[in-house]
Amino acid sequence: MTEPLLSVRDLRVSFQMDEGLVRAVDGTSFDIMPGQVLGVVGESGCGKSVTMRAILQLVEKPGRITDGTICFRRRNGADTVDLARLPPRGAEMRDIRGAEIALIPQEPMAAFSPVHTVGDQIAEAILLHGHRWKEGGRKLRRAEARDITVGLFRDVGISMPEQRIDAYSWQLSGGLRQRAMIAMALSCKPRLLIADEPTTAIDVTTQAQVLALLRDLQARYDTAIIFITHDLGVIAQMASYVVVMYLGRVMEEGPVDEIFHAPKHPYTKALLRSIPSLYGETRVALPVIAGALPHPFNRPPGCPFHPRCPDAMARCSAAVPSLQPVAANQLASCFLHHDVAEPA
Amino acid sequence: MTAVAAGQEAEDRVAVASNWRLVWWRFRRHHLAMASAGLLILLYLVVLFPSFFSTQDPERTDARQAFIPVQSIHLLADGALSPWVPAIVGKRNPTTLRMEWTTDPKKRVPIRFFGAGPEWKLFGLVRTKLHLVVPADPTQRIFLLGSDRLGRDQWSRIMHGTQTSMTVGLVAVALSVILGVVLGGISGYVGGKTDQVIQRIIELLQSVPTIPIWLALSAALPRDWTPIQVFFAITVILSLVGWTTLGREVRGRFLALREEDFVLAARLAGCSRMRIILRHMVPTFVSHIIATSSLAIPVMIINETSLSFLGLGIRPPAISWGVLLQEAQNIQTLALAPWLLIPGLVVIVSVLAFNLVGDGLRDAADPYSH
Amino acid sequence: MTDSLLEVRGLQKFFPITRGFFQSVVGHVRAVDGVDFTLKEGETLGLVGESGCGKTTASRCILRAIDPTGGQILYRMRSGKVVDLATLPQGELLPLRAEIQMIFQDPFGSLNPRMTLLDNVGEPLLVNGMKNRRERADRVAELLRLVGLRPEFMHRFPHAFSGGQRQRIGIARALATNPRLVVADEPVSALDVSIQAQVLNLLLELQQRLKLTFLFVAHDLSVVRHISDRIAVMYVGQLVELAPTAEIFRQPQHPYTAALMRAVPIADPRVRKDDGILGGEVPSPAAPPSGCYFHPRCRHATARCRAEAPELREVAPGHFSRCHFAGEMTF
């Protein structure tokens, strides 16, 4: 049994707004093993992005991690470190961020500075964490960093890398920019890559290219990836293990095949039924999830999904079901499958 | 259950809240801006009724009462409510042979609130003698903020200066807004050649250094104009130079709004051009214009003050903050009568208040930003 | 023009590229250059393609939100009169505005935030002559009920509603004047997965109830497949394939359509595939390649494709393709 690379336990993040307290993440727990691709799927407001920002200690004011642990196994130590307790601007967090956990953001245009070439920005990151590339901690020279960048560009499938590294981000097309972003994320040989909706802003044929690239890189470097998306198709194609989130809580998690072929939670089931497929009958009414996503200030009491759940029982509005094993490798937070409630 | 019901009620209240109400709700939360808004209301009351707030005629001179120091108001006398100011005692300096004044708290000059003083006309029509503060004995004079070299009461002069300076700011900004909205709107909505011409004019105006252009324009004003004429000429000059920023902003808003889906929706609904501009585009940036203008007023006030301070703007006998500050131009007077710097303090406080209100409004102006 | 509601012939829209201080025109972006299709009353045509392919520009030309550069857009009005929307002067558009309406992608930007639902939804009624406020309120209440919202909501402002509800409001506004043709531009792509199905169902239901004709513009093939009777695929400003939905999915007759279908991630982990991913990038419509615009990315490209631009031709009944080899090979 291998130890998890990252283990999130009962994480809570809340935002103190003028209108009230928004509990964006409300008791989320999951593990990621080394080299695993974990898919986190959920709709807007489910807390998937906030969870990832919490892992990187990038939660912006007025947000705050109020509870829970984020245990990360560092490269050189057998011990784990609780990221939730580290000072966000401290040396250790800075060392982890980028070098051991890297982020691929949704909008690569915003992630690159428009006044420096993409190559310079990546080389800068390499120089900053230079000891990852040279034995004995010798300082890297700028020319070496440039060579590494060209190599990275070739790795992520950018043609003519020698010319392209001198381009500015706005000169690159959406697909190339996302590839450059991936090269940047890989520049410090991270052990965990967080991809936050990396293909939402790009077209479907380019998305297919980027997904193939990520799968290929994952196989080559054995990097663990947390893949966040709202697109169930992308999750099915990418992930080996899936976490389904709704309003800041994990509804269900398990191996990808079980989630898609034997879902346990009513939310997962309804979500899967409601998407039009490439094979189903056309021009007929789709099964829908009734109602709308509640406003973040008006969280329903009890199970967050119960007002929209077709199988809701009296108990669902009274207590919050906890995340419990419901099948061999599967966990769900639903009273249909167990009766363990969260402590009130 | 009641908490849920209360939450529902609050949500319903927000649901039917118009834009202005949302702006107000957001503005209300800026405590500093709210306090500044209160101060500005007070200042504009002074603008409306400067004589009511004065203790005496701002033009009354008396060489024997030059450089009288600040007489501060005390509310309690011997534990009872009976407002007074300390009396002035004069002593001739044996070396300079000048009168030097000090306050003597032992001798009290009783004062009255809302008492009768020199007669003035409300809006130039109704005769009244009501003043905020007057000495109980009408033959006496009190100097709440001291007096200048001609023995004029600085408090009363500041009240009248406030009227001039604040009005210049308001009128100049109003003119700028009209020019900016009309020209910026035409530029942004019509586009093409018209836009090019207006933009080049704005660039030209902005590239001319402002101080020399004011100097040139005010120097061109005929010497024999009355203070009122000079006053209006100065406001026109200030706004001719000042509309460009607002013009750019309005143009930018028009360009951005032209691309908005709801404007296209209005077009597809069959709305006429005029209706799209007036019903759909203008209301969306009125709050921004108000915010921008409230930030432009202090700039105008400072500009007027600087011009007048340099002797090129409003000239005595008219009174403005800049004119008052002229009194504080040489170091000797300052050493002798530091209270003559108080008008500067008034400028700073009012400019600060405008800026705080403007910032608060700007933050509140777009309630849909998140 | 036979019995169709809309017939688009050789539609073109070029945007000038200007340079320098005097804004001299140095070239043109051929955003739409060769779009031909017909739309029968009561059917749904799905217009798909990737960003920049000209599908939105083409739909805006049909709405006359922008003026086309060339081609014809023949529309049969309710009165039976056929007009060419491409050349109709601005002044004569008002009666058509009532017949052709649009549903927007962004549920947040498409409603005027400073107007209540009554004013937002009632605006088309007002400018089309319904001056009585009472009458307008009744019609708005009816429309809100039609799209599944409570009529009491009409005095609320858009900021009180979620994305899905706002999309319903936008649909109500589009239906206010009893339109016959509705152009829906990515109507569900900004919505959450659990809300998409609700809106798709609503559109299908409204179409049946009100006998609407839809031009459904979208990039998501599974959504387009679900809602459309026929599908038109665009690439770099041109229509490259047009066929009934079942037909185009059974046997695509253009290599780009086939690649697009392969690129859709299937929501089933048991169907994973890495083969047939389309390489390269979409060319710029300002400088399209020679011959067939798709040849640099096409694995079947020959010398003929590089030199000779293919025409859109009917390869099977009702199945059109812009490929030299359509009907001769499987893509």
mmCIF file of C-alpha atoms in Angstrom, chain A residues 17-334:
data_model
loop_
_atom_site.group_PDB
_atom_site.id
_atom_site.type_symbol
_atom_site.label_atom_id
_atom_site.label_comp_id
_atom_site.label_asym_id
_atom_site.label_seq_id
_atom_site.Cartn_x
_atom_site.Cartn_y
_atom_site.Cartn_z
ATOM 1 C CA MET A 17 -18.501 38.846 2.453
ATOM 2 C CA ASP A 18 -20.520 41.925 3.277
ATOM 3 C CA GLU A 19 -23.678 39.957 2.574
ATOM 4 C CA GLY A 20 -22.729 37.082 4.863
ATOM 5 C CA LEU A 21 -20.458 34.095 5.268
ATOM 6 C CA VAL A 22 -19.933 31.931 2.180
ATOM 7 C CA ARG A 23 -18.741 28.454 3.003
ATOM 8 C CA ALA A 24 -17.090 27.710 -0.333
ATOM 9 C CA VAL A 25 -15.455 24.486 0.839
ATOM 10 C CA ASP A 26 -17.307 22.781 3.633
ATOM 11 C CA GLY A 27 -15.561 19.635 4.778
ATOM 12 C CA THR A 28 -13.802 18.182 1.752
ATOM 13 C CA SER A 29 -11.578 15.106 1.978
ATOM 14 C CA PHE A 30 -9.671 13.169 -0.680
ATOM 15 C CA ASP A 31 -6.271 11.597 -1.358
ATOM 16 C CA ILE A 32 -4.053 11.549 -4.384
ATOM 17 C CA MET A 33 -1.480 8.816 -4.913
ATOM 18 C CA PRO A 34 1.875 9.432 -6.616
ATOM 19 C CA GLY A 35 1.443 9.273 -10.380
ATOM 20 C CA GLN A 36 -2.351 9.196 -10.230
ATOM 21 C CA VAL A 37 -4.677 11.332 -12.340
ATOM 22 C CA LEU A 38 -7.429 12.549 -10.065
ATOM 23 C CA GLY A 39 -10.432 14.144 -11.697
ATOM 24 C CA VAL A 40 -12.407 16.658 -9.678
ATOM 25 C CA VAL A 41 -15.758 17.381 -11.287
ATOM 26 C CA GLY A 42 -18.476 19.781 -10.246
ATOM 27 C CA GLU A 43 -20.590 22.721 -11.294
ATOM 28 C CA SER A 44 -19.961 26.380 -10.526
ATOM 29 C CA GLY A 45 -19.831 27.090 -6.819
ATOM 30 C CA CYS A 46 -18.971 23.510 -5.907
ATOM 31 C CA GLY A 47 -15.674 24.639 -4.418
ATOM 32 C CA LYS A 48 -13.373 22.727 -6.748
ATOM 33 C CA SER A 49 -11.231 25.720 -7.676
ATOM 34 C CA VAL A 50 -11.162 27.090 -4.126
ATOM 35 C CA THR A 51 -9.959 23.689 -2.875
ATOM 36 C CA MET A 52 -7.056 23.821 -5.322
ATOM 37 C CA ARG A 53 -6.212 27.387 -4.357
ATOM 38 C CA ALA A 54 -6.220 26.272 -0.730
ATOM 39 C CA ILE A 55 -3.725 23.505 -1.549
ATOM 40 C CA LEU A 56 -1.420 26.118 -3.076
ATOM 41 C CA GLN A 57 -2.198 28.579 -0.247
ATOM 42 C CA LEU A 58 -3.484 31.047 -2.805
ATOM 43 C CA VAL A 59 -6.909 31.710 -1.287
ATOM 44 C CA GLU A 60 -7.556 35.417 -1.698
ATOM 45 C CA LYS A 61 -9.047 37.721 0.899
ATOM 46 C CA PRO A 62 -11.694 37.718 2.295
ATOM 47 C CA GLY A 63 -11.302 33.932 2.002
ATOM 48 C CA ARG A 64 -9.694 31.935 4.799
ATOM 49 C CA ILE A 65 -8.899 28.299 5.487
ATOM 50 C CA THR A 66 -10.871 27.773 8.682
ATOM 51 C CA ASP A 67 -10.320 24.109 9.355
ATOM 52 C CA GLY A 68 -8.829 20.868 8.108
ATOM 53 C CA THR A 69 -5.452 19.575 7.025
ATOM 54 C CA ILE A 70 -3.674 19.338 3.666
ATOM 55 C CA CYS A 71 -0.844 16.843 4.179
ATOM 56 C CA PHE A 72 1.758 16.828 1.436
ATOM 57 C CA ARG A 73 4.666 14.389 1.226
ATOM 58 C CA ARG A 74 7.726 16.377 0.208
ATOM 59 C CA ARG A 75 10.283 15.137 -2.257
ATOM 60 C CA ASN A 76 13.170 14.771 0.116
ATOM 61 C CA GLY A 77 11.498 13.865 3.390
ATOM 62 C CA ALA A 78 9.607 10.859 4.578
ATOM 63 C CA ASP A 79 7.496 13.134 6.754
ATOM 64 C CA THR A 80 4.499 15.006 5.497
ATOM 65 C CA VAL A 81 3.928 18.710 5.903
ATOM 66 C CA ASP A 82 0.513 20.266 6.541
ATOM 67 C CA LEU A 83 0.167 22.932 3.885
ATOM 68 C CA ALA A 84 -2.839 24.434 5.637
ATOM 69 C CA ARG A 85 -0.604 25.427 8.550
ATOM 70 C CA LEU A 86 2.225 26.915 6.476
ATOM 71 C CA PRO A 87 2.407 30.702 6.186
ATOM 72 C CA PRO A 88 1.239 31.492 2.629
ATOM 73 C CA ARG A 89 4.210 33.742 1.886
ATOM 74 C CA GLY A 90 6.777 31.741 3.814
ATOM 75 C CA ALA A 91 9.931 30.257 2.297
ATOM 76 C CA GLU A 92 8.713 26.667 2.538
ATOM 77 C CA MET A 93 5.426 27.385 0.777
ATOM 78 C CA ARG A 94 7.243 29.310 -1.944
ATOM 79 C CA ASP A 95 9.584 26.406 -2.406
ATOM 80 C CA ILE A 96 6.699 23.939 -2.728
ATOM 81 C CA ARG A 97 4.612 26.146 -4.982
ATOM 82 C CA GLY A 98 5.882 25.876 -8.523
ATOM 83 C CA ALA A 99 8.693 23.478 -7.715
ATOM 84 C CA GLU A 100 6.720 20.567 -6.252
ATOM 85 C CA ILE A 101 3.112 21.535 -6.966
ATOM 86 C CA ALA A 102 2.528 23.410 -10.210
ATOM 87 C CA LEU A 103 -0.651 24.954 -11.547
ATOM 88 C CA ILE A 104 -1.988 25.051 -15.106
ATOM 89 C CA PRO A 105 -4.581 27.818 -15.035
ATOM 90 C CA GLN A 106 -7.725 28.077 -17.110
ATOM 91 C CA GLU A 107 -6.729 31.256 -18.920
ATOM 92 C CA PRO A 108 -3.123 31.043 -20.121
ATOM 93 C CA MET A 109 -3.401 34.561 -21.564
ATOM 94 C CA ALA A 110 -3.697 35.990 -18.075
ATOM 95 C CA ALA A 111 -0.977 33.786 -16.645
ATOM 96 C CA PHE A 112 1.814 35.079 -18.885
ATOM 97 C CA SER A 113 3.074 38.630 -18.682
ATOM 98 C CA PRO A 114 2.598 40.386 -21.997
ATOM 99 C CA VAL A 115 5.852 42.353 -21.729
ATOM 100 C CA HIS A 116 8.284 39.445 -21.482
ATOM 101 C CA THR A 117 8.732 36.635 -23.982
ATOM 102 C CA VAL A 118 7.285 33.297 -22.864
ATOM 103 C CA GLY A 119 10.753 31.760 -23.079
ATOM 104 C CA ASP A 120 12.193 34.357 -20.688
ATOM 105 C CA GLN A 121 9.417 33.745 -18.195
ATOM 106 C CA ILE A 122 9.956 29.992 -18.225
ATOM 107 C CA ALA A 123 13.751 30.369 -18.027
ATOM 108 C CA GLU A 124 13.233 32.647 -15.036
ATOM 109 C CA ALA A 125 11.270 29.938 -13.244
ATOM 110 C CA ILE A 126 13.979 27.402 -14.065
ATOM 111 C CA LEU A 127 16.716 29.679 -12.688
ATOM 112 C CA LEU A 128 14.666 30.241 -9.538
ATOM 113 C CA HIS A 129 14.458 26.527 -8.805
ATOM 114 C CA GLY A 130 17.728 25.723 -10.612
ATOM 115 C CA HIS A 131 18.877 22.999 -8.231
ATOM 116 C CA ARG A 132 16.250 20.686 -9.683
ATOM 117 C CA TRP A 133 18.178 20.558 -12.936
ATOM 118 C CA LYS A 134 21.792 20.372 -11.777
ATOM 119 C CA GLU A 135 23.438 17.977 -9.351
ATOM 120 C CA GLY A 136 25.176 19.504 -6.366
ATOM 121 C CA GLY A 137 23.186 22.708 -6.374
ATOM 122 C CA ARG A 138 25.444 24.536 -8.845
ATOM 123 C CA LYS A 139 23.870 27.694 -10.195
ATOM 124 C CA LEU A 140 22.486 27.379 -13.689
ATOM 125 C CA ARG A 141 23.629 29.762 -16.366
ATOM 126 C CA ARG A 142 21.046 31.664 -18.381
ATOM 127 C CA ALA A 143 22.071 29.899 -21.598
ATOM 128 C CA GLU A 144 21.534 26.518 -19.953
ATOM 129 C CA ALA A 145 18.099 27.578 -18.757
ATOM 130 C CA ARG A 146 17.298 28.613 -22.304
ATOM 131 C CA ASP A 147 18.363 25.226 -23.629
ATOM 132 C CA ILE A 148 16.168 23.518 -21.053
ATOM 133 C CA THR A 149 13.251 25.731 -22.120
ATOM 134 C CA VAL A 150 13.737 24.772 -25.763
ATOM 135 C CA GLY A 151 13.727 21.139 -24.680
ATOM 136 C CA LEU A 152 10.518 21.649 -22.707
ATOM 137 C CA PHE A 153 8.874 23.336 -25.683
ATOM 138 C CA ARG A 154 9.824 20.347 -27.838
ATOM 139 C CA ASP A 155 8.422 18.042 -25.126
ATOM 140 C CA VAL A 156 5.036 19.737 -25.140
ATOM 141 C CA GLY A 157 4.871 19.521 -28.915
ATOM 142 C CA ILE A 158 5.537 23.107 -29.918
ATOM 143 C CA SER A 159 7.003 23.149 -33.408
ATOM 144 C CA MET A 160 10.025 25.390 -34.098
ATOM 145 C CA PRO A 161 10.774 25.764 -30.352
ATOM 146 C CA GLU A 162 13.915 27.890 -30.934
ATOM 147 C CA GLN A 163 11.810 30.587 -32.574
ATOM 148 C CA ARG A 164 8.707 30.214 -30.468
ATOM 149 C CA ILE A 165 10.433 30.798 -27.130
ATOM 150 C CA ASP A 166 11.146 34.363 -28.233
ATOM 151 C CA ALA A 167 7.461 35.054 -28.865
ATOM 152 C CA TYR A 168 5.203 37.032 -26.563
ATOM 153 C CA SER A 169 2.157 35.274 -25.179
ATOM 154 C CA TRP A 170 -0.225 37.373 -27.271
ATOM 155 C CA GLN A 171 1.538 36.269 -30.444
ATOM 156 C CA LEU A 172 0.691 32.619 -29.777
ATOM 157 C CA SER A 173 -2.603 30.932 -30.590
ATOM 158 C CA GLY A 174 -4.772 29.587 -27.774
ATOM 159 C CA GLY A 175 -3.499 26.036 -28.165
ATOM 160 C CA LEU A 176 0.167 27.054 -28.295
ATOM 161 C CA ARG A 177 -0.273 29.304 -25.292
ATOM 162 C CA GLN A 178 -1.751 26.451 -23.291
ATOM 163 C CA ARG A 179 1.182 24.244 -24.376
ATOM 164 C CA ALA A 180 3.629 26.936 -23.278
ATOM 165 C CA MET A 181 1.783 27.094 -19.955
ATOM 166 C CA ILE A 182 2.199 23.342 -19.557
ATOM 167 C CA ALA A 183 5.918 23.698 -20.345
ATOM 168 C CA MET A 184 6.101 26.377 -17.624
ATOM 169 C CA ALA A 185 4.335 24.104 -15.154
ATOM 170 C CA LEU A 186 6.714 21.254 -15.976
ATOM 171 C CA SER A 187 9.815 23.464 -15.804
ATOM 172 C CA CYS A 188 10.549 22.548 -12.201
ATOM 173 C CA LYS A 189 9.746 18.852 -12.522
ATOM 174 C CA PRO A 190 6.782 19.028 -10.144
ATOM 175 C CA ARG A 191 5.423 15.883 -8.530
ATOM 176 C CA LEU A 192 1.895 17.211 -8.519
ATOM 177 C CA LEU A 193 0.280 19.167 -11.327
ATOM 178 C CA ILE A 194 -3.004 20.937 -10.729
ATOM 179 C CA ALA A 195 -4.853 21.593 -13.980
ATOM 180 C CA ASP A 196 -7.743 23.973 -13.333
ATOM 181 C CA GLU A 197 -10.145 23.680 -16.295
ATOM 182 C CA PRO A 198 -7.140 23.749 -18.652
ATOM 183 C CA THR A 199 -9.206 23.184 -21.790
ATOM 184 C CA THR A 200 -12.361 25.153 -21.068
ATOM 185 C CA ALA A 201 -11.234 28.216 -22.989
ATOM 186 C CA ILE A 202 -10.022 26.349 -26.072
ATOM 187 C CA ASP A 203 -11.687 24.656 -29.014
ATOM 188 C CA VAL A 204 -12.581 21.024 -29.191
ATOM 189 C CA THR A 205 -9.887 19.918 -31.672
ATOM 190 C CA THR A 206 -7.229 21.826 -29.717
ATOM 191 C CA GLN A 207 -8.645 20.386 -26.502
ATOM 192 C CA ALA A 208 -8.128 16.901 -27.891
ATOM 193 C CA GLN A 209 -4.487 17.797 -28.629
ATOM 194 C CA VAL A 210 -3.890 19.209 -25.136
ATOM 195 C CA LEU A 211 -5.555 16.247 -23.418
ATOM 196 C CA ALA A 212 -3.451 13.809 -25.450
ATOM 197 C CA LEU A 213 -0.349 15.798 -24.521
ATOM 198 C CA LEU A 214 -1.174 15.741 -20.795
ATOM 199 C CA ARG A 215 -1.810 11.989 -20.901
ATOM 200 C CA ASP A 216 1.472 11.461 -22.717
ATOM 201 C CA LEU A 217 3.464 13.641 -20.284
ATOM 202 C CA GLN A 218 1.845 11.955 -17.314
ATOM 203 C CA ALA A 219 2.888 8.551 -18.592
ATOM 204 C CA ARG A 220 6.417 9.776 -19.329
ATOM 205 C CA TYR A 221 7.192 11.630 -16.093
ATOM 206 C CA ASP A 222 4.789 9.808 -13.760
ATOM 207 C CA THR A 223 3.556 13.140 -12.416
ATOM 208 C CA ALA A 224 0.395 13.104 -10.327
ATOM 209 C CA ILE A 225 -2.286 15.333 -11.822
ATOM 210 C CA ILE A 226 -5.384 16.832 -10.243
ATOM 211 C CA PHE A 227 -7.651 17.602 -13.161
ATOM 212 C CA ILE A 228 -10.483 20.005 -12.399
ATOM 213 C CA THR A 229 -13.310 20.362 -14.872
ATOM 214 C CA HIS A 230 -17.055 20.622 -15.236
ATOM 215 C CA ASP A 231 -16.940 18.472 -18.391
ATOM 216 C CA LEU A 232 -17.809 14.857 -17.658
ATOM 217 C CA GLY A 233 -16.434 13.813 -21.058
ATOM 218 C CA VAL A 234 -13.007 15.220 -20.242
ATOM 219 C CA ILE A 235 -13.072 13.502 -16.845
ATOM 220 C CA ALA A 236 -13.951 10.160 -18.418
ATOM 221 C CA GLN A 237 -11.106 10.503 -20.877
ATOM 222 C CA MET A 238 -8.451 11.694 -18.426
ATOM 223 C CA ALA A 239 -8.947 10.545 -14.853
ATOM 224 C CA SER A 240 -8.294 7.252 -13.157
ATOM 225 C CA TYR A 241 -10.011 8.286 -9.936
ATOM 226 C CA VAL A 242 -12.875 10.774 -9.699
ATOM 227 C CA VAL A 243 -14.130 13.120 -6.969
ATOM 228 C CA VAL A 244 -17.609 14.590 -7.521
ATOM 229 C CA MET A 245 -18.218 17.835 -5.649
ATOM 230 C CA TYR A 246 -21.375 19.852 -4.983
ATOM 231 C CA LEU A 247 -21.620 23.049 -2.921
ATOM 232 C CA GLY A 248 -18.294 22.612 -1.197
ATOM 233 C CA ARG A 249 -18.702 18.943 -0.283
ATOM 234 C CA VAL A 250 -17.588 15.671 -1.835
ATOM 235 C CA MET A 251 -20.710 13.812 -2.934
ATOM 236 C CA GLU A 252 -18.988 10.729 -4.212
ATOM 237 C CA GLU A 253 -15.564 9.438 -5.131
ATOM 238 C CA GLY A 254 -14.190 6.316 -6.686
ATOM 239 C CA PRO A 255 -12.368 4.800 -9.670
ATOM 240 C CA VAL A 256 -13.472 6.348 -12.954
ATOM 241 C CA ASP A 257 -15.162 3.201 -14.243
ATOM 242 C CA GLU A 258 -17.318 2.843 -11.118
ATOM 243 C CA ILE A 259 -18.287 6.529 -11.151
ATOM 244 C CA PHE A 260 -19.469 6.334 -14.759
ATOM 245 C CA HIS A 261 -20.903 2.831 -14.781
ATOM 246 C CA ALA A 262 -21.995 2.262 -11.192
ATOM 247 C CA PRO A 263 -22.624 5.682 -9.636
ATOM 248 C CA LYS A 264 -24.068 5.540 -6.136
ATOM 249 C CA HIS A 265 -24.956 9.133 -5.297
ATOM 250 C CA PRO A 266 -28.213 10.547 -6.759
ATOM 251 C CA TYR A 267 -26.328 13.689 -7.831
ATOM 252 C CA THR A 268 -23.763 11.734 -9.860
ATOM 253 C CA LYS A 269 -26.504 9.630 -11.400
ATOM 254 C CA ALA A 270 -28.594 12.656 -12.349
ATOM 255 C CA LEU A 271 -25.601 14.526 -13.721
ATOM 256 C CA LEU A 272 -24.639 11.620 -15.963
ATOM 257 C CA ARG A 273 -28.180 11.223 -17.249
ATOM 258 C CA SER A 274 -28.643 14.908 -18.015
ATOM 259 C CA ILE A 275 -25.812 15.332 -20.528
ATOM 260 C CA PRO A 276 -26.639 14.753 -24.201
ATOM 261 C CA SER A 277 -24.397 12.038 -25.638
ATOM 262 C CA LEU A 278 -23.108 11.340 -29.117
ATOM 263 C CA TYR A 279 -25.069 8.077 -29.230
ATOM 264 C CA GLY A 280 -28.398 8.671 -27.516
ATOM 265 C CA GLU A 281 -31.788 9.425 -29.006
ATOM 266 C CA THR A 282 -32.068 12.980 -30.342
ATOM 267 C CA ARG A 283 -34.740 15.635 -29.972
ATOM 268 C CA VAL A 284 -36.296 14.065 -26.890
ATOM 269 C CA ALA A 285 -36.522 15.586 -23.435
ATOM 270 C CA LEU A 286 -33.415 14.897 -21.370
ATOM 271 C CA PRO A 287 -33.802 13.772 -17.775
ATOM 272 C CA VAL A 288 -33.054 16.915 -15.755
ATOM 273 C CA ILE A 289 -31.990 17.805 -12.244
ATOM 274 C CA ALA A 290 -34.854 19.899 -10.950
ATOM 275 C CA GLY A 291 -34.311 23.359 -9.508
ATOM 276 C CA ALA A 292 -31.302 25.632 -9.616
ATOM 277 C CA LEU A 293 -27.980 25.790 -7.823
ATOM 278 C CA PRO A 294 -28.700 27.577 -4.540
ATOM 279 C CA HIS A 295 -27.211 30.986 -3.953
ATOM 280 C CA PRO A 296 -23.982 30.675 -1.921
ATOM 281 C CA PHE A 297 -25.497 32.702 0.924
ATOM 282 C CA ASN A 298 -28.470 30.354 1.157
ATOM 283 C CA ARG A 299 -26.980 26.935 1.695
ATOM 284 C CA PRO A 300 -29.688 24.406 2.380
ATOM 285 C CA PRO A 301 -29.441 22.725 5.778
ATOM 286 C CA GLY A 302 -28.532 19.037 5.895
ATOM 287 C CA CYS A 303 -27.313 17.402 2.700
ATOM 288 C CA PRO A 304 -26.620 20.295 0.277
ATOM 289 C CA PHE A 305 -28.227 18.369 -2.596
ATOM 290 C CA HIS A 306 -31.473 17.401 -0.864
ATOM 291 C CA PRO A 307 -33.735 20.182 -2.285
ATOM 292 C CA ARG A 308 -32.993 18.929 -5.810
ATOM 293 C CA CYS A 309 -32.685 15.235 -4.996
ATOM 294 C CA PRO A 310 -35.366 12.874 -6.336
ATOM 295 C CA ASP A 311 -34.714 10.428 -3.486
ATOM 296 C CA ALA A 312 -34.609 12.893 -0.602
ATOM 297 C CA MET A 313 -35.882 11.636 2.755
ATOM 298 C CA ALA A 314 -36.873 13.502 5.895
ATOM 299 C CA ARG A 315 -33.473 12.915 7.393
ATOM 300 C CA CYS A 316 -31.625 14.548 4.488
ATOM 301 C CA SER A 317 -32.699 18.034 5.515
ATOM 302 C CA ALA A 318 -31.873 17.421 9.166
ATOM 303 C CA ALA A 319 -28.328 16.025 9.116
ATOM 304 C CA VAL A 320 -25.310 16.197 6.831
ATOM 305 C CA PRO A 321 -24.331 12.738 5.577
ATOM 306 C CA SER A 322 -20.614 12.029 5.918
ATOM 307 C CA LEU A 323 -18.391 10.519 3.254
ATOM 308 C CA GLN A 324 -18.374 6.753 3.876
ATOM 309 C CA PRO A 325 -17.343 3.623 1.944
ATOM 310 C CA VAL A 326 -20.300 2.281 -0.036
ATOM 311 C CA ALA A 327 -18.590 -0.231 -2.321
ATOM 312 C CA ALA A 328 -15.168 -1.799 -2.715
ATOM 313 C CA ASN A 329 -13.328 1.385 -3.709
ATOM 314 C CA GLN A 330 -16.154 3.862 -3.668
ATOM 315 C CA LEU A 331 -17.221 6.458 -1.121
ATOM 316 C CA ALA A 332 -20.421 8.485 -1.043
ATOM 317 C CA SER A 333 -22.092 11.053 1.213
ATOM 318 C CA CYS A 334 -25.659 9.855 1.073
#
